[in-house]
PDB file of C-alpha atoms in Angstrom:
ATOM      1  CA  GLY A   1      19.825  22.152  14.144  1.00 67.00           C
ATOM      2  CA  ALA A   2      16.357  20.918  15.132  1.00 85.00           C
ATOM      3  CA  VAL A   3      15.799  18.627  12.169  1.00 92.00           C
ATOM      4  CA  VAL A   4      12.959  16.150  12.062  1.00 96.00           C
ATOM      5  CA  SER A   5      12.771  13.478   9.401  1.00 96.00           C
ATOM      6  CA  GLN A   6       9.953  11.226   8.326  1.00 97.00           C
ATOM      7  CA  HIS A   7      10.007   8.001   6.401  1.00 97.00           C
ATOM      8  CA  PRO A   8       8.626   7.198   3.960  1.00 97.00           C
ATOM      9  CA  SER A   9       7.818  10.488   2.224  1.00 97.00           C
ATOM     10  CA  TRP A  10       5.022   8.796   0.350  1.00 97.00           C
ATOM     11  CA  VAL A  11       3.438   5.373   0.341  1.00 97.00           C
ATOM     12  CA  ILE A  12       0.705   3.619  -1.574  1.00 97.00           C
ATOM     13  CA  CYS A  13      -0.920   0.609   0.002  1.00 96.00           C
ATOM     14  CA  LYS A  14      -3.890  -1.617  -0.595  1.00 97.00           C
ATOM     15  CA  SER A  15      -7.022  -1.429   1.487  1.00 97.00           C
ATOM     16  CA  GLY A  16      -6.804  -3.700   4.523  1.00 97.00           C
ATOM     17  CA  THR A  17      -3.043  -3.595   4.886  1.00 97.00           C
ATOM     18  CA  SER A  18      -1.008  -1.763   7.537  1.00 97.00           C
ATOM     19  CA  VAL A  19       1.507   1.000   7.027  1.00 98.00           C
ATOM     20  CA  LYS A  20       4.188   2.232   9.399  1.00 97.00           C
ATOM     21  CA  ILE A  21       5.489   5.797   9.338  1.00 98.00           C
ATOM     22  CA  GLU A  22       8.627   6.784  11.204  1.00 97.00           C
ATOM     23  CA  CYS A  23       9.418  10.148  12.720  1.00 96.00           C
ATOM     24  CA  ARG A  24      12.939  10.905  13.903  1.00 96.00           C
ATOM     25  CA  SER A  25      14.555  13.860  15.595  1.00 94.00           C
ATOM     26  CA  LEU A  26      18.015  13.932  14.073  1.00 94.00           C
ATOM     27  CA  ASP A  27      19.944  16.310  16.278  1.00 90.00           C
ATOM     28  CA  PHE A  28      17.990  16.689  19.471  1.00 91.00           C
ATOM     29  CA  GLN A  29      16.161  14.687  22.062  1.00 90.00           C
ATOM     30  CA  ALA A  30      12.415  14.790  21.764  1.00 89.00           C
ATOM     31  CA  THR A  31      10.570  13.855  24.891  1.00 83.00           C
ATOM     32  CA  THR A  32       7.300  14.655  23.155  1.00 90.00           C
ATOM     33  CA  MET A  33       6.256  14.001  19.583  1.00 93.00           C
ATOM     34  CA  PHE A  34       3.004  14.856  17.895  1.00 94.00           C
ATOM     35  CA  TRP A  35       1.156  13.288  14.995  1.00 96.00           C
ATOM     36  CA  TYR A  36      -1.043  15.381  12.734  1.00 95.00           C
ATOM     37  CA  ARG A  37      -3.223  14.549   9.779  1.00 96.00           C
ATOM     38  CA  GLN A  38      -3.905  17.026   7.022  1.00 95.00           C
ATOM     39  CA  PHE A  39      -6.510  16.505   4.338  1.00 94.00           C
ATOM     40  CA  PRO A  40      -6.265  18.496   1.095  1.00 91.00           C
ATOM     41  CA  LYS A  41      -6.835  22.210   1.571  1.00 88.00           C
ATOM     42  CA  GLN A  42      -7.459  21.738   5.270  1.00 92.00           C
ATOM     43  CA  SER A  43      -5.626  22.507   8.467  1.00 92.00           C
ATOM     44  CA  LEU A  44      -3.443  20.263  10.559  1.00 93.00           C
ATOM     45  CA  MET A  45      -5.499  18.171  12.926  1.00 93.00           C
ATOM     46  CA  LEU A  46      -3.749  16.785  15.967  1.00 92.00           C
ATOM     47  CA  MET A  47      -4.221  13.032  16.192  1.00 95.00           C
ATOM     48  CA  ALA A  48      -2.143  12.153  19.211  1.00 94.00           C
ATOM     49  CA  THR A  49       0.651  13.206  21.500  1.00 92.00           C
ATOM     50  CA  SER A  50       3.311  10.708  22.406  1.00 90.00           C
ATOM     51  CA  ASN A  51       5.756  10.914  25.241  1.00 86.00           C
ATOM     52  CA  GLU A  52       8.859   8.802  25.296  1.00 83.00           C
ATOM     53  CA  GLY A  53       8.327   5.628  27.236  1.00 81.00           C
ATOM     54  CA  SER A  54       4.633   6.063  27.870  1.00 84.00           C
ATOM     55  CA  LYS A  55       1.356   5.534  26.085  1.00 87.00           C
ATOM     56  CA  ALA A  56       0.200   8.077  23.552  1.00 92.00           C
ATOM     57  CA  THR A  57      -2.667  10.421  24.284  1.00 92.00           C
ATOM     58  CA  TYR A  58      -5.201  10.395  21.486  1.00 95.00           C
ATOM     59  CA  GLU A  59      -7.503  13.201  20.489  1.00 93.00           C
ATOM     60  CA  GLN A  60     -11.217  12.686  20.598  1.00 92.00           C
ATOM     61  CA  GLY A  61     -12.449  10.804  17.571  1.00 93.00           C
ATOM     62  CA  VAL A  62      -9.089   9.207  16.761  1.00 95.00           C
ATOM     63  CA  GLU A  63      -9.169   5.421  17.097  1.00 94.00           C
ATOM     64  CA  LYS A  64      -6.179   4.310  19.117  1.00 93.00           C
ATOM     65  CA  ASP A  65      -6.510   0.723  17.909  1.00 95.00           C
ATOM     66  CA  LYS A  66      -6.356   1.863  14.312  1.00 96.00           C
ATOM     67  CA  PHE A  67      -3.558   4.399  14.659  1.00 97.00           C
ATOM     68  CA  LEU A  68      -0.894   2.742  16.759  1.00 96.00           C
ATOM     69  CA  ILE A  69       1.768   5.053  18.102  1.00 94.00           C
ATOM     70  CA  ASN A  70       5.029   3.992  19.651  1.00 91.00           C
ATOM     71  CA  HIS A  71       7.616   6.357  21.101  1.00 88.00           C
ATOM     72  CA  ALA A  72      10.280   3.951  22.194  1.00 82.00           C
ATOM     73  CA  SER A  73      13.218   6.331  22.294  1.00 89.00           C
ATOM     74  CA  LEU A  74      13.997  10.008  22.611  1.00 90.00           C
ATOM     75  CA  THR A  75      14.548  10.268  18.859  1.00 93.00           C
ATOM     76  CA  LEU A  76      11.969   7.973  17.291  1.00 94.00           C
ATOM     77  CA  SER A  77       8.210   7.753  17.168  1.00 94.00           C
ATOM     78  CA  THR A  78       6.220   5.543  14.829  1.00 95.00           C
ATOM     79  CA  LEU A  79       2.650   5.709  13.605  1.00 97.00           C
ATOM     80  CA  THR A  80       1.125   2.519  12.244  1.00 97.00           C
ATOM     81  CA  VAL A  81      -2.102   2.797  10.304  1.00 97.00           C
ATOM     82  CA  THR A  82      -3.730  -0.589  10.654  1.00 97.00           C
ATOM     83  CA  SER A  83      -6.284  -2.049   8.265  1.00 97.00           C
ATOM     84  CA  ALA A  84      -6.020   1.038   6.100  1.00 97.00           C
ATOM     85  CA  HIS A  85      -9.045   2.234   4.158  1.00 96.00           C
ATOM     86  CA  PRO A  86      -9.217   4.751   1.304  1.00 97.00           C
ATOM     87  CA  GLU A  87     -10.569   7.376   3.718  1.00 96.00           C
ATOM     88  CA  ASP A  88      -7.282   7.132   5.628  1.00 97.00           C
ATOM     89  CA  SER A  89      -5.534   8.603   2.596  1.00 97.00           C
ATOM     90  CA  SER A  90      -4.025  11.843   3.837  1.00 97.00           C
ATOM     91  CA  PHE A  91      -0.857  13.779   4.570  1.00 97.00           C
ATOM     92  CA  TYR A  92       0.547  12.684   7.932  1.00 97.00           C
ATOM     93  CA  ILE A  93       2.976  15.061   9.620  1.00 97.00           C
ATOM     94  CA  CYS A  94       4.864  14.548  12.821  1.00 96.00           C
ATOM     95  CA  SER A  95       6.455  17.178  14.987  1.00 95.00           C
ATOM     96  CA  ALA A  96       8.801  17.013  17.912  1.00 93.00           C
ATOM     97  CA  ARG A  97       9.570  19.177  20.870  1.00 90.00           C
ATOM     98  CA  ASP A  98      13.158  19.615  21.964  1.00 85.00           C
ATOM     99  CA  LYS A  99      13.321  18.952  25.676  1.00 79.00           C
ATOM    100  CA  SER A 100      15.778  21.820  26.063  1.00 82.00           C
ATOM    101  CA  VAL A 101      13.692  24.349  24.082  1.00 79.00           C
ATOM    102  CA  PRO A 102      10.247  25.086  25.473  1.00 74.00           C
ATOM    103  CA  TYR A 103       7.247  25.979  23.365  1.00 81.00           C
ATOM    104  CA  GLU A 104       8.457  25.340  19.827  1.00 84.00           C
ATOM    105  CA  GLN A 105       7.622  22.269  17.751  1.00 89.00           C
ATOM    106  CA  TYR A 106       9.730  21.152  14.805  1.00 92.00           C
ATOM    107  CA  PHE A 107       7.857  19.545  11.952  1.00 94.00           C
ATOM    108  CA  GLY A 108       8.815  16.613   9.813  1.00 96.00           C
ATOM    109  CA  PRO A 109       8.416  16.805   6.018  1.00 96.00           C
ATOM    110  CA  GLY A 110       5.246  14.723   6.061  1.00 96.00           C
ATOM    111  CA  THR A 111       4.194  11.393   4.599  1.00 97.00           C
ATOM    112  CA  ARG A 112       1.578  11.183   1.903  1.00 97.00           C
ATOM    113  CA  LEU A 113      -0.451   8.012   2.312  1.00 97.00           C
ATOM    114  CA  THR A 114      -2.655   6.768  -0.487  1.00 97.00           C
ATOM    115  CA  VAL A 115      -4.832   3.749   0.154  1.00 97.00           C
ATOM    116  CA  THR A 116      -6.208   2.064  -2.936  1.00 97.00           C
TER     117      THR A 116
ATOM    118  CA  GLY B   1     -10.171  22.451  24.738  1.00 78.00           C
ATOM    119  CA  GLU B   2      -8.610  25.239  22.750  1.00 84.00           C
ATOM    120  CA  ASN B   3     -10.419  26.511  19.676  1.00 91.00           C
ATOM    121  CA  VAL B   4      -8.629  28.715  17.180  1.00 96.00           C
ATOM    122  CA  GLU B   5     -10.444  30.660  14.506  1.00 97.00           C
ATOM    123  CA  GLN B   6      -8.623  32.257  11.607  1.00 98.00           C
ATOM    124  CA  HIS B   7      -9.723  34.845   9.064  1.00 97.00           C
ATOM    125  CA  PRO B   8      -9.797  35.346   6.191  1.00 97.00           C
ATOM    126  CA  SER B   9      -9.653  31.939   4.543  1.00 96.00           C
ATOM    127  CA  THR B  10      -8.292  33.480   1.358  1.00 97.00           C
ATOM    128  CA  LEU B  11      -6.493  36.745   0.792  1.00 98.00           C
ATOM    129  CA  SER B  12      -5.279  38.245  -2.447  1.00 98.00           C
ATOM    130  CA  VAL B  13      -3.049  41.309  -2.489  1.00 98.00           C
ATOM    131  CA  GLN B  14      -0.974  43.188  -4.998  1.00 98.00           C
ATOM    132  CA  GLU B  15       2.765  42.924  -4.740  1.00 98.00           C
ATOM    133  CA  GLY B  16       4.055  45.577  -2.367  1.00 97.00           C
ATOM    134  CA  ASP B  17       0.830  45.846  -0.399  1.00 98.00           C
ATOM    135  CA  SER B  18       0.387  44.662   3.170  1.00 98.00           C
ATOM    136  CA  ALA B  19      -1.440  41.544   4.272  1.00 98.00           C
ATOM    137  CA  VAL B  20      -3.101  40.983   7.626  1.00 98.00           C
ATOM    138  CA  ILE B  21      -4.370  37.676   8.974  1.00 98.00           C
ATOM    139  CA  LYS B  22      -6.282  37.486  12.225  1.00 98.00           C
ATOM    140  CA  CYS B  23      -6.837  34.706  14.735  1.00 98.00           C
ATOM    141  CA  THR B  24      -8.803  34.331  17.923  1.00 98.00           C
ATOM    142  CA  TYR B  25      -8.412  31.699  20.571  1.00 97.00           C
ATOM    143  CA  SER B  26     -10.659  30.493  23.340  1.00 95.00           C
ATOM    144  CA  ASP B  27      -8.411  29.240  26.149  1.00 93.00           C
ATOM    145  CA  SER B  28      -6.973  32.087  28.196  1.00 92.00           C
ATOM    146  CA  ALA B  29      -4.295  29.677  29.475  1.00 91.00           C
ATOM    147  CA  SER B  30      -2.670  29.490  26.028  1.00 93.00           C
ATOM    148  CA  ASN B  31       0.711  31.150  26.215  1.00 92.00           C
ATOM    149  CA  TYR B  32       2.472  30.543  22.913  1.00 93.00           C
ATOM    150  CA  PHE B  33       1.283  31.698  19.498  1.00 96.00           C
ATOM    151  CA  PRO B  34       3.288  30.639  16.448  1.00 96.00           C
ATOM    152  CA  TRP B  35       2.591  31.376  12.810  1.00 97.00           C
ATOM    153  CA  TYR B  36       3.464  28.874  10.113  1.00 96.00           C
ATOM    154  CA  LYS B  37       3.837  29.148   6.365  1.00 97.00           C
ATOM    155  CA  GLN B  38       3.077  26.023   4.375  1.00 96.00           C
ATOM    156  CA  GLU B  39       3.696  25.498   0.707  1.00 94.00           C
ATOM    157  CA  LEU B  40       1.859  22.774  -1.152  1.00 89.00           C
ATOM    158  CA  GLY B  41       2.923  19.300  -0.068  1.00 88.00           C
ATOM    159  CA  LYS B  42       5.547  20.574   2.343  1.00 92.00           C
ATOM    160  CA  ARG B  43       5.964  20.877   6.057  1.00 93.00           C
ATOM    161  CA  PRO B  44       4.795  23.958   7.944  1.00 94.00           C
ATOM    162  CA  GLN B  45       7.621  26.412   8.454  1.00 94.00           C
ATOM    163  CA  LEU B  46       7.680  28.603  11.538  1.00 94.00           C
ATOM    164  CA  ILE B  47       7.901  32.216  10.436  1.00 96.00           C
ATOM    165  CA  ILE B  48       7.341  34.056  13.689  1.00 96.00           C
ATOM    166  CA  ASP B  49       6.031  33.390  17.161  1.00 95.00           C
ATOM    167  CA  ILE B  50       5.013  35.329  20.215  1.00 94.00           C
ATOM    168  CA  ARG B  51       4.597  34.452  23.842  1.00 91.00           C
ATOM    169  CA  SER B  52       1.890  35.692  26.128  1.00 83.00           C
ATOM    170  CA  ASN B  53       4.158  38.074  28.008  1.00 83.00           C
ATOM    171  CA  VAL B  54       4.805  40.095  24.842  1.00 82.00           C
ATOM    172  CA  GLY B  55       2.392  42.299  22.913  1.00 91.00           C
ATOM    173  CA  GLU B  56       4.217  42.662  19.632  1.00 95.00           C
ATOM    174  CA  LYS B  57       7.149  41.146  17.806  1.00 95.00           C
ATOM    175  CA  LYS B  58       8.699  42.080  14.492  1.00 96.00           C
ATOM    176  CA  ASP B  59      11.105  40.347  12.158  1.00 95.00           C
ATOM    177  CA  GLN B  60      11.876  42.340   9.021  1.00 96.00           C
ATOM    178  CA  ARG B  61       8.664  42.393   6.944  1.00 97.00           C
ATOM    179  CA  ILE B  62       6.719  40.208   9.352  1.00 98.00           C
ATOM    180  CA  ALA B  63       5.128  41.254  12.623  1.00 98.00           C
ATOM    181  CA  VAL B  64       2.753  39.645  15.060  1.00 98.00           C
ATOM    182  CA  THR B  65       0.577  41.372  17.634  1.00 97.00           C
ATOM    183  CA  LEU B  66      -1.154  39.779  20.587  1.00 96.00           C
ATOM    184  CA  ASN B  67      -4.067  41.076  22.604  1.00 95.00           C
ATOM    185  CA  LYS B  68      -4.426  38.771  25.595  1.00 93.00           C
ATOM    186  CA  THR B  69      -7.480  40.507  26.945  1.00 93.00           C
ATOM    187  CA  ALA B  70      -9.386  40.074  23.725  1.00 94.00           C
ATOM    188  CA  LYS B  71      -7.716  36.728  22.992  1.00 95.00           C
ATOM    189  CA  HIS B  72      -6.709  37.550  19.496  1.00 95.00           C
ATOM    190  CA  PHE B  73      -3.477  37.813  17.587  1.00 97.00           C
ATOM    191  CA  SER B  74      -2.597  38.939  14.111  1.00 98.00           C
ATOM    192  CA  LEU B  75       0.058  38.447  11.474  1.00 98.00           C
ATOM    193  CA  HIS B  76       1.159  41.440   9.449  1.00 98.00           C
ATOM    194  CA  ILE B  77       3.236  41.105   6.295  1.00 98.00           C
ATOM    195  CA  THR B  78       4.441  44.327   4.724  1.00 98.00           C
ATOM    196  CA  GLU B  79       5.826  44.882   1.228  1.00 98.00           C
ATOM    197  CA  THR B  80       4.481  41.549   0.085  1.00 98.00           C
ATOM    198  CA  GLN B  81       6.312  39.622  -2.616  1.00 97.00           C
ATOM    199  CA  PRO B  82       5.090  36.811  -4.906  1.00 96.00           C
ATOM    200  CA  GLU B  83       7.158  34.326  -2.914  1.00 96.00           C
ATOM    201  CA  ASP B  84       5.021  35.126   0.122  1.00 97.00           C
ATOM    202  CA  SER B  85       2.194  33.259  -1.604  1.00 97.00           C
ATOM    203  CA  ALA B  86       1.380  30.204   0.512  1.00 97.00           C
ATOM    204  CA  VAL B  87      -1.024  28.992   3.160  1.00 96.00           C
ATOM    205  CA  TYR B  88      -0.501  30.536   6.564  1.00 97.00           C
ATOM    206  CA  PHE B  89      -1.610  28.906   9.801  1.00 97.00           C
ATOM    207  CA  CYS B  90      -1.862  30.446  13.220  1.00 97.00           C
ATOM    208  CA  ALA B  91      -1.718  28.281  16.302  1.00 96.00           C
ATOM    209  CA  ALA B  92      -2.259  28.611  20.017  1.00 95.00           C
ATOM    210  CA  SER B  93      -0.476  26.434  22.498  1.00 91.00           C
ATOM    211  CA  MET B  94      -0.368  25.707  26.173  1.00 85.00           C
ATOM    212  CA  ASN B  95       2.137  23.122  27.340  1.00 76.00           C
ATOM    213  CA  ASN B  96       1.861  20.218  24.896  1.00 72.00           C
ATOM    214  CA  ASP B  97      -1.427  21.199  23.370  1.00 81.00           C
ATOM    215  CA  MET B  98      -1.109  23.138  20.090  1.00 88.00           C
ATOM    216  CA  ARG B  99      -4.215  23.880  18.042  1.00 92.00           C
ATOM    217  CA  PHE B 100      -4.159  25.296  14.547  1.00 94.00           C
ATOM    218  CA  GLY B 101      -6.413  27.714  12.794  1.00 96.00           C
ATOM    219  CA  ALA B 102      -8.033  26.685   9.528  1.00 95.00           C
ATOM    220  CA  GLY B 103      -5.457  28.476   7.433  1.00 96.00           C
ATOM    221  CA  THR B 104      -5.340  31.448   5.085  1.00 97.00           C
ATOM    222  CA  ARG B 105      -4.378  31.068   1.466  1.00 96.00           C
ATOM    223  CA  LEU B 106      -2.406  34.198   0.582  1.00 97.00           C
ATOM    224  CA  THR B 107      -1.873  35.081  -3.057  1.00 97.00           C
ATOM    225  CA  VAL B 108       0.443  37.930  -3.938  1.00 97.00           C
ATOM    226  CA  LYS B 109      -0.089  39.134  -7.487  1.00 96.00           C
ATOM    227  CA  PRO B 110       2.936  40.507  -9.303  1.00 93.00           C
TER     228      PRO B 110
END
């Protein structure tokens, strides 16, 4: 149980275009999902926290108009990187919290974004 | 907000030796402390966790200790094996807010 999927696993896009990444909880309901960004050889940096049915809470320094997050259902959250630039190239990982299991977060497999 | 510091950044041990990774946190309200193992290009995998009402927890070769007063917690891996080689992250969490340490790259030499 407690499986989180992400799609796509990798994507290459041109500078200026937008990319959407999906995060799904496959066998549990996730009232809260988290989006992290990880640059090579660095730690996971929390970008935003999204709660189902409400607006996401963004961390300081993360542009909410550039990284659009939607958490429309208890099993799906999406991150859209708008007007992508090469510096947005990174490993994006989502995680989800099972509403019936406190504390623990379950991580998706990550999406590697390369902006050319 | 919470700030988590992790040391060392790299650790190399001989197979069979023990490895210890230490973390400190700043927010005394944090009450959940997981440790993750991450292999290159893959998702972090939870290997052990501890809550603030417990001082120590052990799972086979892995143990975690927590000192709430000093606000630090440690990961102990005994009888290390080459497959333990990976990057390990500590984290501290309170409610929805989980912050990660910078990571420790552990290399176990056969």
